[in-house]
Amino acid sequence: MKTGKKYPFLFLLPYVALFLVFIILPIIVAIGLSFTDFDTLQTPNFVGFTNYINLATQDSIFMQYVLPNTVTYVLIVGPGGYALSFLLAWAIAQLTRVPRTILALILYSPSLTAGTAMAVLWKIIFSGDSSGYLNAILIDLGIINEPIIWFTNVSYLLPIIIIVGLWSSMGVGFLAMLAGIMNADEELYEAGSIDGIKNRFQQMIYITIPTMKPQMLFGAVMAVVNTFNNGAIGVQLTGSNPTPSYAGQLIVNHIDDYGFIRYEMGYAAAVSVVLLLIIMLFSKVAGKLFTEKE
Amino acid sequence: MAGYKGNGINPSRFERSQLKIYIILLPLAIFMLFPIVFIFCHAFKPATELFAFPPKFYVVNPTLSNFEAMFKSAANAGIPMSKYVFNSLFVTLVVCGAGIIISTMSAFALSKMKFKLRGTIFSINQSALMFVPAAVLIPRYLIISGLGFTNTYWAHILPLIAMPVSLFLIKQFVDGVPDALIEAASIDGAGPFRIYAQIILPLIKPAIATGVILSFQQVWSYLESSNNYVNTDSMKTLAFYMNTLANANNVVQGQGVAAASSLIMFIPNLILFIFLQKDVMNTMAHSGIK
């Protein structure tokens, strides 16, 4: 449609204005602040790369706990949750309509609990006394004698966070991939059969995935975002930042810790920039895997 | 052609080969559903059952006492719960409404109008799909206080209106509206605003429903604004109040209230999704990133 310059501008203005102010500008401000020693009270001084250098060389908590925790969590929940979303979408696509709709709803519902509900729910299940649900079951089965205080135990907190992450990983990306599989072109499958594709697994690898690359990419980006969005759950579960012995401390918690508890905004901003770079890296990898080559 | 038995996708009736999928999926579905059913039961348990040892999964004598306790503690805190409910409903309505209007307008422009920057704007928005709000909490705080929006409804509303995922999905859907329809209306003398309101909007209802649901999910449980941008208690949202109840005490009776409050946060999401799931799936079919 030919409209001249006026109409595109009018139609785009409200969105673009809000997008610039609340998404792009914050990123620019974060980058700017990361080169300062801003503490919310005094005017920020330019300190060059000091924050980044401190982060890499002096922040022993970051290097010892936050980074390893984040890497473990992200590597398991990101690709794990993504693979799970795809495989489950693929599996339920082979069912008739009614059970498929019900199963899709069940699998998607954990991601509807995001926020308060998700934390409360798991808090009650992992409650640390003998009337906590999981403890009661384990005592009943004779696996443990004493109730386990799950959240203060250094070796359990991160695995719990990972389980909750995987549990809630069937989000928008899952729905997109399900729709992608459902809309596959029947003729391709027929042609594939003539070319010697024997079973459903081969169908998935040689036909389903290549034909729905765009949805696979969308799903991957959503998986990355989801993973990092739910990464603050450790603090919500234990009710304290930092989490006990930093066992469940992820990078998002580290930003809050420095930004809103210690008010070292410049330093927190540097950590934010590192987080944004990590997210970009993951999405780039996903893009490399699934972009159509023209 | 002999060996081809269909691609197995979206079968019209039950076949034995589907059995193995059920065998794998059912335990998993139970694991996924289990915590949700548990919290549902928990919210309706009377004190005796909350304290019961060993704890029961199911509720035997359901009661509303946890919900009553929740309302009472709001009244004791000096701010009636209706105030939080009003704040949340108001903020949610404005965010969903305004969000849909501005993203459908932009989607229309990006999809159907020809201008120089359209590719650039769309690809910037596409990169913003991976935007994680938690990473920019501090700069957002500075921007909101710089604009003087601290302690106003604007602090709840403005950061959430522009939603890259929503614009992305709606734009992909608008792409499916035939150009001929727009050309025809244009020849009949309709201007861009009329085409937008009378042709585009009615044809992209599934995408609108999806936009509403995504923005509802985000705003309904949004805590950051109440935690960081708004100090006056009477200006905070239901999500904030429910979160304080959930965190207030970890004793068993508090669990009943916590469960009740998390149900209140979860149920509207679920109901909305159940009603709109067909539209959502329809939109998702266009969701690919090319």
XYZ file of C-alpha atoms in Angstrom:
584
model
C 0.000 0.000 0.000
C 1.358 3.426 -0.937
C 0.679 5.984 1.744
C 3.466 8.527 1.711
C 5.586 9.174 4.760
C 2.973 10.571 7.094
C 0.922 7.449 7.843
C 3.688 4.959 8.631
C 5.063 7.541 11.032
C 1.683 8.074 12.723
C 0.948 4.372 13.059
C 4.379 3.520 14.409
C 4.926 6.488 16.695
C 3.272 5.263 19.935
C 4.912 1.850 19.871
C 8.309 3.074 18.798
C 8.302 5.839 21.415
C 7.556 3.437 24.290
C 9.926 0.850 22.836
C 12.750 3.384 22.734
C 12.132 4.772 26.220
C 11.577 1.521 28.119
C 13.597 -1.049 26.178
C 16.347 0.595 24.123
C 17.151 3.521 26.438
C 17.525 1.260 29.538
C 20.042 -0.847 27.639
C 22.003 2.251 26.638
C 21.845 3.619 30.205
C 23.022 0.248 31.556
C 26.009 0.309 29.217
C 26.751 3.903 30.175
C 26.454 3.292 33.931
C 28.659 0.222 33.748
C 31.625 2.546 33.150
C 30.877 4.610 36.288
C 30.868 4.235 40.072
C 27.244 5.391 40.448
C 25.852 4.801 43.964
C 22.495 6.701 43.598
C 23.668 9.524 45.931
C 26.684 11.140 44.301
C 27.157 12.130 40.696
C 28.649 9.203 38.847
C 32.356 9.354 37.971
C 33.747 7.773 34.869
C 35.895 4.828 35.918
C 36.604 3.151 32.585
C 36.648 -0.615 32.617
C 37.195 -0.845 36.396
C 33.839 -2.526 37.047
C 34.447 -5.149 34.391
C 37.994 -5.740 35.609
C 36.771 -6.103 39.190
C 34.069 -8.463 38.058
C 36.594 -10.679 36.322
C 39.391 -10.513 38.885
C 38.089 -9.559 42.348
C 34.491 -10.639 42.684
C 35.170 -14.041 44.193
C 31.455 -14.624 44.815
C 30.733 -14.078 41.153
C 33.522 -16.356 39.976
C 33.062 -19.004 42.646
C 29.273 -19.252 42.848
C 27.254 -17.012 40.548
C 28.956 -17.830 37.269
C 29.206 -21.618 37.758
C 25.605 -21.732 39.040
C 24.371 -19.694 36.102
C 26.290 -21.762 33.557
C 25.014 -25.035 35.036
C 21.451 -23.780 35.217
C 21.448 -22.251 31.744
C 23.092 -25.200 30.010
C 20.599 -27.648 31.506
C 17.397 -25.608 31.481
C 18.020 -23.814 28.154
C 18.772 -26.686 25.752
C 17.041 -29.218 28.030
C 13.820 -27.263 28.251
C 13.965 -26.529 24.531
C 14.477 -30.161 23.552
C 11.714 -31.176 25.953
C 9.346 -28.580 24.458
C 10.006 -29.814 20.931
C 9.788 -33.526 21.723
C 6.599 -33.114 23.721
C 5.043 -30.929 21.026
C 6.028 -33.571 18.459
C 4.609 -36.383 20.578
C 1.252 -34.774 21.286
C 0.884 -33.757 17.627
C 0.427 -37.476 16.900
C -2.661 -37.712 19.093
C -6.299 -37.038 18.293
C -7.674 -33.570 18.895
C -9.259 -33.771 22.339
C -6.455 -35.555 24.238
C -3.956 -33.347 22.405
C -5.658 -30.150 23.550
C -5.882 -31.384 27.141
C -2.237 -32.490 27.228
C -1.091 -29.215 25.654
C -2.949 -27.328 28.363
C -1.415 -29.461 31.118
C 2.097 -29.066 29.749
C 1.677 -25.320 29.229
C 0.017 -24.609 32.583
C 3.236 -24.500 34.671
C 4.404 -21.502 32.684
C 1.124 -19.788 33.607
C 2.186 -19.883 37.248
C 5.228 -17.661 36.613
C 5.878 -15.269 39.473
C 4.396 -15.572 42.923
C 2.339 -18.707 42.369
C 5.327 -20.691 41.111
C 7.435 -19.866 44.149
C 4.662 -20.569 46.675
C 3.769 -23.856 45.120
C 7.284 -25.275 45.255
C 7.934 -23.742 48.643
C 5.079 -25.733 50.133
C 6.131 -28.967 48.446
C 9.736 -28.583 49.577
C 8.794 -27.290 53.023
C 11.590 -28.101 55.440
C 9.739 -29.787 58.313
C 8.278 -33.261 58.498
C 4.846 -32.018 57.434
C 6.384 -30.724 54.207
C 4.925 -32.814 51.431
C 8.067 -34.226 49.871
C 9.662 -34.889 53.250
C 6.555 -36.767 54.388
C 6.611 -38.967 51.281
C 10.321 -39.719 51.610
C 9.991 -40.517 55.326
C 7.001 -42.669 54.585
C 8.924 -44.606 51.946
C 11.773 -45.055 54.394
C 14.284 -43.245 52.171
C 15.132 -40.662 54.827
C 14.667 -40.581 58.609
C 14.983 -36.875 59.304
C 13.196 -34.178 57.315
C 15.555 -32.413 54.931
C 15.644 -28.628 55.033
C 15.777 -28.404 51.261
C 16.434 -24.744 50.685
C 19.294 -24.225 53.112
C 21.073 -27.344 51.977
C 23.830 -26.320 49.598
C 23.652 -29.472 47.520
C 19.879 -29.367 46.922
C 19.070 -25.754 46.139
C 20.496 -25.558 42.616
C 19.021 -28.913 41.507
C 15.633 -27.742 42.812
C 15.946 -24.508 40.826
C 16.805 -26.564 37.734
C 13.814 -28.866 38.228
C 11.481 -25.891 38.615
C 13.065 -24.363 35.492
C 12.475 -27.497 33.431
C 8.984 -27.894 34.840
C 8.036 -24.441 33.609
C 9.888 -24.536 30.292
C 6.902 -25.389 28.060
C 5.986 -21.798 27.276
C 5.125 -19.792 24.188
C 7.888 -21.558 22.245
C 6.260 -24.903 22.942
C 2.948 -23.647 21.531
C 4.710 -22.207 18.473
C 6.495 -25.467 17.728
C 3.293 -27.433 18.244
C 1.547 -25.189 15.719
C 4.509 -25.590 13.347
C 4.331 -29.375 13.480
C 0.560 -29.385 13.054
C 0.770 -27.250 9.917
C 3.304 -29.434 8.170
C 2.710 -30.093 4.496
C 1.343 -33.605 4.047
C 2.822 -33.904 0.546
C 6.364 -33.622 1.878
C 5.794 -36.611 4.097
C 4.428 -38.605 1.154
C 7.431 -37.672 -0.942
C 9.694 -38.596 1.950
C 8.109 -41.987 2.166
C 8.855 -42.596 -1.511
C 12.455 -41.524 -0.902
C 12.826 -44.201 1.712
C 11.977 -42.637 5.051
C 10.962 -45.559 7.198
C 9.936 -44.453 10.654
C 8.645 -41.498 12.614
C 12.046 -40.678 14.001
C 13.477 -40.271 10.484
C 10.418 -38.216 9.582
C 11.168 -35.903 12.480
C 14.838 -35.427 11.564
C 14.523 -35.168 7.778
C 11.129 -33.550 7.289
C 9.536 -32.067 10.395
C 12.519 -30.067 11.687
C 13.752 -28.724 8.312
C 10.254 -27.571 7.300
C 9.599 -25.731 10.526
C 12.962 -24.037 11.028
C 11.349 -20.606 11.546
C 9.258 -21.938 14.430
C 12.272 -23.804 15.779
C 14.161 -20.503 15.902
C 11.292 -18.652 17.533
C 11.052 -21.469 20.079
C 14.787 -21.275 20.747
C 14.725 -17.531 21.363
C 11.741 -17.932 23.678
C 13.566 -20.730 25.521
C 16.571 -18.474 26.133
C 14.389 -15.640 27.403
C 12.315 -17.952 29.578
C 15.415 -19.483 31.111
C 16.790 -16.123 32.185
C 13.425 -14.735 33.267
C 12.891 -17.609 35.675
C 16.465 -17.396 36.909
C 15.537 -15.365 39.991
C 13.473 -18.173 41.493
C 16.170 -19.130 44.029
C 15.660 -15.889 45.919
C 11.882 -16.266 45.849
C 12.097 -19.835 47.167
C 14.518 -19.157 50.000
C 13.144 -15.699 50.741
C 16.602 -14.168 51.001
C 19.084 -12.502 48.707
C 21.805 -13.742 48.708
C 20.542 -17.303 48.835
C 22.015 -19.434 51.658
C 25.757 -19.940 51.054
C 25.157 -18.532 47.531
C 24.055 -22.046 46.544
C 21.211 -20.858 44.332
C 22.644 -17.482 43.382
C 22.225 -16.791 39.663
C 23.353 -13.757 37.707
C 19.957 -12.004 37.934
C 20.108 -12.265 41.743
C 23.641 -10.901 41.717
C 22.426 -7.806 39.853
C 19.661 -7.230 42.412
C 22.081 -7.827 45.256
C 24.472 -5.119 44.063
C 21.854 -2.780 42.628
C 19.091 -2.703 45.227
C 20.764 -4.004 48.384
C 24.247 -2.503 48.212
C 23.321 0.363 45.861
C 26.460 -0.131 43.787
C 24.559 0.696 40.629
C 27.581 1.096 38.379
C 28.843 -2.335 39.263
C 25.367 -3.867 38.979
C 25.046 -2.267 35.545
C 28.283 -3.937 34.453
C 26.862 -7.312 35.548
C 23.665 -6.500 33.602
C 25.674 -5.821 30.468
C 27.442 -9.168 30.879
C 24.016 -10.820 31.221
C 22.748 -9.109 28.052
C 25.860 -10.288 26.204
C 25.312 -13.872 27.372
C 21.697 -13.758 26.170
C 22.775 -12.358 22.799
C 25.378 -15.084 22.442
C 22.796 -17.797 23.062
C 20.349 -16.300 20.585
C 23.124 -15.964 17.982
C 23.905 -19.654 18.346
C 20.220 -20.479 17.915
C 20.084 -18.199 14.857
C 23.086 -19.959 13.300
C 21.389 -23.323 13.761
C 18.003 -22.498 12.338
C 18.247 -19.602 9.889
C 17.210 -20.558 6.375
C 20.063 -20.245 3.943
C 18.934 -18.438 0.852
C 2.843 -45.326 -2.632
C 2.305 -48.662 -0.973
C 4.338 -48.099 2.172
C 2.997 -44.657 3.024
C 0.688 -44.691 6.019
C 0.198 -40.962 6.508
C 2.461 -38.702 8.505
C 0.784 -39.559 11.789
C 0.210 -35.906 12.590
C -3.233 -34.802 13.731
C -4.898 -38.215 13.277
C -8.663 -38.262 13.198
C -9.085 -41.342 15.353
C -7.322 -43.478 17.891
C -4.883 -46.086 16.616
C -2.803 -48.616 18.490
C 0.439 -46.885 17.508
C -0.600 -43.905 19.613
C -0.543 -46.047 22.720
C 3.203 -45.760 23.237
C 2.945 -41.987 23.167
C 0.330 -42.112 25.908
C 2.524 -44.453 27.932
C 5.408 -41.982 27.810
C 3.352 -38.818 28.161
C 0.954 -39.696 30.959
C 3.510 -39.983 33.792
C 5.091 -36.765 32.606
C 1.749 -34.986 32.441
C 1.036 -36.140 35.987
C 4.384 -34.755 37.131
C 3.610 -31.427 35.467
C 0.109 -31.247 36.869
C 0.871 -32.572 40.327
C 2.110 -29.324 41.935
C -0.829 -27.401 40.526
C -3.436 -29.862 41.774
C -1.633 -29.920 45.090
C -1.762 -26.157 45.537
C -5.405 -26.199 44.520
C -6.232 -28.723 47.244
C -4.029 -26.945 49.733
C -5.885 -23.665 49.352
C -9.151 -25.287 50.472
C -7.762 -27.261 53.411
C -8.978 -26.397 56.916
C -6.344 -25.840 59.612
C -6.619 -29.400 60.908
C -5.684 -30.804 57.530
C -2.921 -28.262 56.950
C -1.340 -29.418 60.223
C -2.055 -33.075 59.588
C 0.792 -35.516 59.821
C 1.449 -37.191 57.530
C 0.181 -34.473 55.161
C -2.578 -35.481 52.783
C -2.507 -34.702 49.083
C -6.269 -34.325 48.750
C -8.528 -32.064 50.728
C -11.168 -33.964 52.723
C -13.348 -31.159 54.132
C -12.908 -28.220 51.780
C -13.362 -24.798 53.373
C -12.969 -21.175 52.370
C -11.291 -20.233 55.647
C -7.928 -19.602 53.978
C -9.541 -17.114 51.639
C -11.345 -15.474 54.577
C -8.058 -15.198 56.480
C -6.539 -13.604 53.405
C -9.223 -10.907 53.240
C -9.012 -10.332 56.991
C -5.285 -9.769 57.011
C -5.734 -7.202 54.257
C -8.298 -5.333 56.351
C -5.965 -5.468 59.360
C -3.158 -3.976 57.344
C -5.264 -0.852 56.863
C -5.710 -1.132 53.109
C -8.784 -3.028 51.975
C -8.060 -5.740 49.477
C -10.535 -4.152 47.078
C -8.000 -1.332 46.638
C -5.325 -3.765 45.448
C -7.848 -5.525 43.241
C -8.896 -2.206 41.736
C -5.277 -1.172 41.118
C -4.506 -4.470 39.431
C -7.619 -4.504 37.296
C -7.088 -0.911 36.219
C -3.413 -1.413 35.382
C -4.096 -4.694 33.598
C -6.916 -3.263 31.508
C -4.918 -0.216 30.454
C -1.792 -2.226 29.612
C -3.675 -4.859 27.599
C -5.857 -2.285 25.839
C -3.146 0.207 25.017
C -0.700 -2.574 24.182
C -3.063 -4.071 21.631
C -3.888 -0.744 20.007
C -0.296 0.327 19.541
C 0.998 -3.073 18.478
C -1.766 -3.669 15.933
C -1.206 -0.176 14.514
C 2.525 -0.755 14.194
C 1.982 -4.247 12.846
C -0.273 -2.823 10.128
C 2.321 -0.205 9.212
C 5.210 -2.686 9.212
C 3.318 -5.261 7.214
C 1.335 -3.291 4.649
C 2.835 0.180 4.223
C 5.927 0.797 2.159
C 8.524 3.102 3.686
C 12.237 3.284 4.094
C 12.840 2.110 7.640
C 10.357 -0.718 7.763
C 12.882 -3.539 7.471
C 15.154 -1.931 10.041
C 12.409 -1.357 12.591
C 11.129 -4.883 12.216
C 14.538 -6.449 12.627
C 15.312 -4.330 15.700
C 12.029 -5.468 17.203
C 12.898 -9.040 16.306
C 16.204 -8.771 18.166
C 14.299 -7.335 21.115
C 12.416 -10.638 21.409
C 15.320 -11.776 23.543
C 15.029 -8.787 25.845
C 15.061 -9.816 29.512
C 13.551 -7.057 31.684
C 15.428 -8.223 34.789
C 18.668 -7.085 33.182
C 17.591 -3.440 33.023
C 15.744 -3.058 36.303
C 18.108 -0.335 37.475
C 18.146 1.850 34.352
C 14.370 1.518 34.128
C 14.133 2.685 37.694
C 16.298 5.702 36.875
C 14.241 6.518 33.780
C 10.937 6.258 35.634
C 12.120 8.471 38.457
C 13.708 10.857 35.943
C 10.367 11.213 34.161
C 8.664 11.831 37.516
C 6.481 8.724 37.321
C 7.529 7.277 40.675
C 4.463 6.608 42.838
C 1.973 6.937 39.992
C -0.007 4.438 37.966
C 2.225 5.316 35.035
C 5.066 3.414 36.731
C 2.997 0.218 36.577
C 1.704 0.824 33.092
C 4.247 2.436 30.784
C 7.137 -0.066 30.992
C 4.862 -2.951 29.971
C 2.886 -1.533 27.044
C 5.411 -2.045 24.251
C 5.888 -5.798 24.017
C 8.175 -7.018 21.225
C 6.731 -10.559 21.166
C 3.242 -9.212 20.784
C 4.156 -6.902 17.879
C 6.152 -9.690 16.251
C 3.296 -12.227 16.358
C 0.657 -9.737 15.250
C 2.800 -8.492 12.364
C 3.354 -12.047 11.124
C -0.411 -12.526 11.240
C -1.171 -9.293 9.381
C 1.178 -10.517 6.631
C -1.481 -13.148 5.919
C -4.166 -10.560 5.122
C -4.393 -10.402 1.317
C -3.082 -7.162 -0.207
C -5.909 -7.214 -2.755
C -8.413 -6.573 0.016
C -6.552 -3.471 1.085
C -6.066 -2.248 -2.488
C -9.788 -2.656 -3.130
C -10.722 -0.663 -0.039
C -8.157 1.936 -0.980
C -9.667 2.323 -4.446
C -13.090 2.701 -2.823
C -11.639 5.705 -1.025
C -10.903 4.325 2.425
C -7.985 5.996 4.195
C -5.355 4.099 6.240
C -7.238 4.592 9.517
C -10.430 3.173 8.056
C -8.602 0.263 6.503
C -6.942 -0.403 9.851
C -10.190 -0.282 11.824
C -12.595 -1.920 9.384
C -10.459 -4.441 7.479
C -7.340 -5.292 9.426
C -8.704 -5.457 12.982
C -11.652 -7.773 12.243
C -9.391 -10.141 10.283
C -6.679 -10.503 12.897
C -8.811 -11.358 15.924
C -6.792 -14.498 16.788
C -3.595 -12.443 16.894
C -5.305 -9.828 19.050
C -6.431 -12.535 21.469
C -2.857 -13.814 21.632
C -1.510 -10.327 22.258
C -4.025 -9.848 25.063
C -3.129 -13.129 26.712
C 0.626 -12.517 26.544
C 0.340 -9.061 27.952
C -2.125 -10.184 30.608
C 0.280 -12.889 31.781
C 3.008 -10.331 32.090
C 1.134 -7.513 33.801
C -1.059 -9.560 36.152
C 1.909 -11.013 38.019
C 4.283 -8.058 37.518
C 6.044 -7.303 40.798
C 8.937 -5.046 39.861
C 6.863 -1.884 39.611
C 5.333 -2.316 43.072
C 8.650 -3.348 44.570
C 10.798 -0.653 43.057
C 8.898 2.195 41.438
C 5.977 2.706 43.816
C 6.367 3.369 47.554
C 2.832 4.206 48.706
C 1.150 0.975 49.785
C -2.267 2.002 48.492
C -0.812 2.389 44.977
C 0.596 -1.141 44.818
C -0.996 -4.031 42.978
C -2.621 -7.304 43.930
C 0.426 -9.218 42.735
C 2.504 -7.359 45.291
C 0.062 -7.980 48.124
C -0.288 -11.659 47.245
C 3.472 -11.915 47.189
C 3.816 -10.416 50.695
C 1.190 -12.863 51.973
C 3.041 -15.702 50.318
C 6.338 -14.692 51.885
C 5.079 -13.420 55.235
C 5.392 -16.596 57.258
C 6.336 -20.099 56.508
C 4.353 -21.694 59.338
C 1.783 -24.226 58.286
C -1.291 -22.043 58.635
C 0.399 -19.340 56.622
C 0.794 -21.950 53.892
C -2.971 -22.162 53.521
C -3.174 -18.414 52.954
C -0.168 -18.515 50.643
C -1.777 -21.274 48.601
C -5.047 -19.347 48.430
C -3.257 -16.217 47.262
C -1.239 -18.018 44.630
C -4.456 -19.553 43.290
C -5.864 -16.061 42.877
C -2.824 -15.129 40.806
C -2.915 -18.306 38.729
C -6.622 -18.911 37.990
C -7.288 -15.819 35.817
C -4.292 -16.766 33.636
C -5.598 -20.288 33.256
C -9.187 -19.308 32.457
C -8.123 -16.739 29.891
C -5.854 -19.277 28.214
C -8.531 -21.970 28.110
C -10.945 -19.575 26.423
C -8.444 -18.227 23.939
C -6.300 -21.293 23.244
C -7.712 -21.844 19.768
C -6.822 -18.291 18.754
C -3.386 -18.659 20.324
C -2.628 -21.823 18.348
C -3.901 -20.160 15.201
C -1.508 -17.239 15.747
C 1.417 -19.468 16.628
C 1.197 -21.092 13.214
C 2.557 -17.777 11.870
C 5.187 -17.361 14.562
C 8.304 -18.401 12.656
C 11.403 -16.206 12.523
C 12.699 -16.167 8.982
